[in-house]
Coordinates of C-alpha atoms and ligand atoms in Angstrom, one line a residue:
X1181 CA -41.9 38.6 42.2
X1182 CA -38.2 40.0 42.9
X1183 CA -37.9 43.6 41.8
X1184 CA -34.5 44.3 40.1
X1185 CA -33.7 48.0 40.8
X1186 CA -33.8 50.6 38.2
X1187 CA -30.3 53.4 37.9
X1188 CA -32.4 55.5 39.6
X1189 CA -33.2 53.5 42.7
X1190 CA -29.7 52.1 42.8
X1191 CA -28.2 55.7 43.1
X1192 CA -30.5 56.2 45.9
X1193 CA -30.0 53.1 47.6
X1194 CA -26.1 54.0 47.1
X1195 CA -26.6 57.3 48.6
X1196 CA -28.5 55.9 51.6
X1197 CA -26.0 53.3 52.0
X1198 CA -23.0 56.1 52.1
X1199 CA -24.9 57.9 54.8
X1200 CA -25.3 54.3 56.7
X1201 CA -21.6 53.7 56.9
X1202 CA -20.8 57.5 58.0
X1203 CA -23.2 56.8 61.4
X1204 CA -21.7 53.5 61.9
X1205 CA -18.0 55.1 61.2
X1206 CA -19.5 58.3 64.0
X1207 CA -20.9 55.5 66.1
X1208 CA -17.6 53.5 66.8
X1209 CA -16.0 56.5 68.8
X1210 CA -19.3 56.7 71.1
X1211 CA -19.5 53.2 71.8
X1212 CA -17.6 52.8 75.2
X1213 CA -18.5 51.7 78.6
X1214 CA -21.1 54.1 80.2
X1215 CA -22.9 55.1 77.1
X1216 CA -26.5 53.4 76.9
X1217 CA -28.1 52.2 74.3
X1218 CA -30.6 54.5 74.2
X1219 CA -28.2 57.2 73.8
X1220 CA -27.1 55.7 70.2
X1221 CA -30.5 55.5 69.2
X1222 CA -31.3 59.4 69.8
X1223 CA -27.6 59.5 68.0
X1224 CA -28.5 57.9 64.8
X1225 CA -31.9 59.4 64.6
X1226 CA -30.8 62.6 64.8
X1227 CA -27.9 62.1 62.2
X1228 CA -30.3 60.8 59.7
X1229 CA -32.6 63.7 60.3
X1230 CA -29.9 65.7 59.9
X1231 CA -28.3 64.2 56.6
X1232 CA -32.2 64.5 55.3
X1233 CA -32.9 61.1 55.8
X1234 CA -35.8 58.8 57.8
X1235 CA -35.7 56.0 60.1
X1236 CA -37.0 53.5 58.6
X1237 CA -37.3 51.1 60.9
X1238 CA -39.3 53.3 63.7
X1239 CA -43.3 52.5 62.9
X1240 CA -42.3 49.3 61.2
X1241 CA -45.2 46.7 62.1
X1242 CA -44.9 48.9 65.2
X1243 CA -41.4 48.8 66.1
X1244 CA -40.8 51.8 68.3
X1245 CA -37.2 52.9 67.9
X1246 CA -34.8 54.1 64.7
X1247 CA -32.2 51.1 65.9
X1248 CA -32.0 48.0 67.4
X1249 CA -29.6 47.4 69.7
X1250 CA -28.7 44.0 71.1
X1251 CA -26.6 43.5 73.9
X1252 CA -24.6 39.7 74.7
X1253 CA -26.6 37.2 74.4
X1254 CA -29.7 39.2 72.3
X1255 CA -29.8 38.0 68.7
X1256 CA -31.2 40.8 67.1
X1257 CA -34.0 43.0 67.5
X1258 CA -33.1 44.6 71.1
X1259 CA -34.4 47.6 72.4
X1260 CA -32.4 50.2 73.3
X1261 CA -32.8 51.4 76.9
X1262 CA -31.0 53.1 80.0
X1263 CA -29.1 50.6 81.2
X1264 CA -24.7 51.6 80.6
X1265 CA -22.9 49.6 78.7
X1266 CA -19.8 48.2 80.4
X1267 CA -16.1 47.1 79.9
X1268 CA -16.7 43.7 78.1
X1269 CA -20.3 43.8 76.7
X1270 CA -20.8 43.5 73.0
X1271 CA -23.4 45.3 71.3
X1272 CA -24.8 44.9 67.9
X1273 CA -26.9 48.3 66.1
X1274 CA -29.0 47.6 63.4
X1275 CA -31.0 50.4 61.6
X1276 CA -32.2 50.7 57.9
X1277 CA -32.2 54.2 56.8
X1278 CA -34.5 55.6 53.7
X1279 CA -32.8 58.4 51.8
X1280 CA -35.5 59.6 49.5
X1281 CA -37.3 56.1 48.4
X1282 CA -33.8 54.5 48.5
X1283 CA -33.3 52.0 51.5
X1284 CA -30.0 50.9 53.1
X1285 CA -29.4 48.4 56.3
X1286 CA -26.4 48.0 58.0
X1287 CA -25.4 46.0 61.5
X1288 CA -22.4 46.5 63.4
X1289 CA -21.1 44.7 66.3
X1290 CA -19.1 46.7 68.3
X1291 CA -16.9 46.0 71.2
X1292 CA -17.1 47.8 74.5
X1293 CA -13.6 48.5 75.7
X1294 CA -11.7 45.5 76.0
X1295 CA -13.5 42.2 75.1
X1296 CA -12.2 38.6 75.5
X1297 CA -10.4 36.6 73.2
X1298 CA -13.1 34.4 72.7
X1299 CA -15.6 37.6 71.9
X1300 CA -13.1 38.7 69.5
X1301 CA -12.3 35.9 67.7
X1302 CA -16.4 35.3 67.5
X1303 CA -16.6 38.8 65.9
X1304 CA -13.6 38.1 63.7
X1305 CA -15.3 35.1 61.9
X1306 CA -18.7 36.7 61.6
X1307 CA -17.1 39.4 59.6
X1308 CA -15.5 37.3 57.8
X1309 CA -18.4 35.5 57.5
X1310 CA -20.3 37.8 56.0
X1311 CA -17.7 39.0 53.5
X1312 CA -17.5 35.4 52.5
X1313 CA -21.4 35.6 51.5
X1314 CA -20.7 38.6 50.0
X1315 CA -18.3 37.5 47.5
X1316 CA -21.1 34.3 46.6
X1317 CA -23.5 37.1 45.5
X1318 CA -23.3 37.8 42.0
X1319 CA -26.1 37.6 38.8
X1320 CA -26.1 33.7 38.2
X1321 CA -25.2 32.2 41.7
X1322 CA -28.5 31.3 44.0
X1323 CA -28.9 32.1 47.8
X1324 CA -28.0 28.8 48.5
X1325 CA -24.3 29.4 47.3
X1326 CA -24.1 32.4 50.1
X1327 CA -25.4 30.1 52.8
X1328 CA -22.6 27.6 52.2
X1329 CA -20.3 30.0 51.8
X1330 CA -21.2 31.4 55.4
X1331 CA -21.6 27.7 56.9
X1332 CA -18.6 26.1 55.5
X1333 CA -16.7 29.1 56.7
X1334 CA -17.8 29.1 60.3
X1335 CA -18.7 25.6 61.4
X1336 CA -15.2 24.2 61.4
X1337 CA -15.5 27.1 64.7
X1338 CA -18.2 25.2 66.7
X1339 CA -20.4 28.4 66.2
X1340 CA -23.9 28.4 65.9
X1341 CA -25.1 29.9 62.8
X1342 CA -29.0 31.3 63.8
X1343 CA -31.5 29.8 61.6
X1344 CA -34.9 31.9 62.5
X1345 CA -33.8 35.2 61.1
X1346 CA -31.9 35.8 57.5
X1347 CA -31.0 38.2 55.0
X1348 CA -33.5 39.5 52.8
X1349 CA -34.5 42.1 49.5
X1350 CA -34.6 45.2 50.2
X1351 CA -36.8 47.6 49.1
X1352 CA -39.2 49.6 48.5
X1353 CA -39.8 47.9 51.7
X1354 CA -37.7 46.6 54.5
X1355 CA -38.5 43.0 53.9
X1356 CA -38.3 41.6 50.3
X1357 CA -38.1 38.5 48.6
X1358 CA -36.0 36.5 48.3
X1359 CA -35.0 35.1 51.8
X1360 CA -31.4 34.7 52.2
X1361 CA -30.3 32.2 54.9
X1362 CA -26.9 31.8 56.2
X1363 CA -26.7 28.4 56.1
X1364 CA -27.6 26.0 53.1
X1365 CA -26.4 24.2 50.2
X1366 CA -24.8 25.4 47.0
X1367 CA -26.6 25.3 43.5
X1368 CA -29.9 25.8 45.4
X1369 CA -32.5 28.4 46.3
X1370 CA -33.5 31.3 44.0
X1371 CA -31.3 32.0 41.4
X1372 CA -29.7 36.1 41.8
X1373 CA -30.3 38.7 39.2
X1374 CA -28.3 42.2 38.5
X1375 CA -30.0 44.6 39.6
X1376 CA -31.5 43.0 42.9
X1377 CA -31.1 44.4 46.5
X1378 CA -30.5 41.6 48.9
X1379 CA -28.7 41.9 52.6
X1380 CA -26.4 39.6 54.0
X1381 CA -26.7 39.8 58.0
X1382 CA -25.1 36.2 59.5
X1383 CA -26.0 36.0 63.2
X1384 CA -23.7 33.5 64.7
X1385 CA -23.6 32.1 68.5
X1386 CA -20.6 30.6 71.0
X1387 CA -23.0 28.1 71.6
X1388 CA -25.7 26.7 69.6
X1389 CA -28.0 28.3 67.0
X1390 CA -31.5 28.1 69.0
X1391 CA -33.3 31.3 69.4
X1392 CA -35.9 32.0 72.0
X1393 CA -38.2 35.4 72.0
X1394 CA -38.5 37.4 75.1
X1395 CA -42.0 38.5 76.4
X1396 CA -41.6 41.6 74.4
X1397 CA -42.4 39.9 71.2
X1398 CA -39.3 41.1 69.4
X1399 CA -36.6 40.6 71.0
X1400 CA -34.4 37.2 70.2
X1401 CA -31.8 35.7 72.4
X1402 CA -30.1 32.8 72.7
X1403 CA -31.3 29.7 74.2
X1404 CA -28.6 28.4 75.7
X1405 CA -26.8 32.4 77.2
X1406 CA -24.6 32.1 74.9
X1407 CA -22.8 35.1 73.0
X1408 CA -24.3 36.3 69.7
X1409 CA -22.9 38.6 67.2
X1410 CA -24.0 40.4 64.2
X1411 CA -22.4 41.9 60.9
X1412 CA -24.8 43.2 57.8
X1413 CA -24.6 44.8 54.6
X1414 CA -27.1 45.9 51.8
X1415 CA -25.7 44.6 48.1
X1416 CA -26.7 45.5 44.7
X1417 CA -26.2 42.3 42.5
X1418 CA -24.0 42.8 39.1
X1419 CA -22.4 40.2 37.4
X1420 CA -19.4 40.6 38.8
X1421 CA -18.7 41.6 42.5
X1422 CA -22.1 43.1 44.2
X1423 CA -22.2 46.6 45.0
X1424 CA -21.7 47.0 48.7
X1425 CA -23.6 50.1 49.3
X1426 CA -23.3 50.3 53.1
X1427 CA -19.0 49.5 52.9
X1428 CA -17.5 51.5 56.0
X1429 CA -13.8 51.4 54.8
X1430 CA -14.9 52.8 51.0
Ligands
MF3_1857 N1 -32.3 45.6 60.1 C1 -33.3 44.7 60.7 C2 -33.4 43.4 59.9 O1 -32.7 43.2 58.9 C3 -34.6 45.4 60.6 C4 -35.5 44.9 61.7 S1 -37.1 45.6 61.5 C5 -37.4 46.2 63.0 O2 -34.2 42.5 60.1 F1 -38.6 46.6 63.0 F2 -37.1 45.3 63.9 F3 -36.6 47.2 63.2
CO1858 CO1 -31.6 43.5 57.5

């Protein structure tokens, strides 16, 4: 059963996405070499405390931290930790915030001084990417139509699009139906509603799209070392173009 979001719970899923892109938009002038990772985290827990909001992602089938933070070749789900961030790294923060009931999820990847061409030309087409997917969601399209979107878009690059993780409803709990992957065909999968809550989140490699999990049981890296890069938003679905609650440049 995919819930479709009452006015209510879209206002509040609207105001948790606002506070969303104010961290990320706060989080871009930290984000230089020498900071650590776990250093953002404490950062964006303490600005959603402060804004009257919870991280929702700390306690979630035990994950310990408000953010994930993935570092080069780390897929998703990094933890954050002491290590300094240096000239050239890449570093993607995740975090889903909860704003009274109403969830919002946002990843950003952000550049640590000054990157390669080839890390900024990644980044380049998984933003586009992602926009791309974005403008595939509306009320009669189906999930498949966002993962072609996404594919057709980026495998003309020789990027690997990551397969094990995907976009996904959202809310009342992190994880919803339906599953959104990044790759697929158009005219398939489960038909989108207005009113449904869906994220978009393309994960896309230099190298190929295998994943492997480190001993820690969350965290996913490449298999091959290759880079990895991350952009997400949390939609509403109208008929038209989706609501993009967690939009940094609104
Ligand atoms: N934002 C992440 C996602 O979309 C949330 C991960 S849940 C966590 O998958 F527990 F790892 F934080
Ligand atoms: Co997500």
């Amino acid at each position: 059963m995919i819930e479709r979001k009452s006015a209510r719970e879209v206002e509040k899923m609207i105001q948790a996405g606002e506070l969303v892109a104010q961290i990320h938009r706060d989080l871009r002038k930290l984000v230089k070499p020498g900071v650590t990772t776990a250093e953002l985290d404490r950062f964006v827990e303490k600005e959603m405390k402060q804004a009257g909001a919870t991280p929702a992602q700390k306690g979630y089938q035990g994950y310990e931290f408000a953010t994930c933070a993935s570092v080069n070749d780390e897929i998703c789900h990094g933890f954050p930790r002491k290590a300094s961030l240096k000239e050239g790294d890449i570093v993607t923060v995740d975090f889903v915030l909860d704003y009274e009931g109403g969830l919002a999820d946002s990843a950003w990847t952000y550049e640590i001084g000054e990157v390669s061409r080839e890390i900024r030309q990644l980044n380049d087409v998984t933003k586009e990417a992602l926009y791309r997917g974005i403008r595939a969601a509306k009320a009669g399209n189906r999930t498949g139509d966002i993962g072609a979107a996404i594919q057709n878009f980026v495998e003309p690059f020789g990027y690997g699009i990551v397969r094990e993780f995907a976009g996904h409803g959202i809310g009342p709990t992190i994880h919803e139906e339906p599953n959104i992957p990044h790759y697929g065909q158009s005219g398939r999968g489960i038909r989108l509603k207005e009113g449904m809550a869906i994220t978009i989140e393309p994960m896309i490699n230099t190298g190929g799209w295998r994943a492997k999990m480190d001993s820690n049981g969350w965290t996913a890296r490449t298999r091959d070392g290759s880079l990895s890069t991350q952009f997400e938003h949390t939609l509403i679905i109208t008929d038209g173009e989706p609501i993009i609650t967690t939009e940094q440049d609104a």
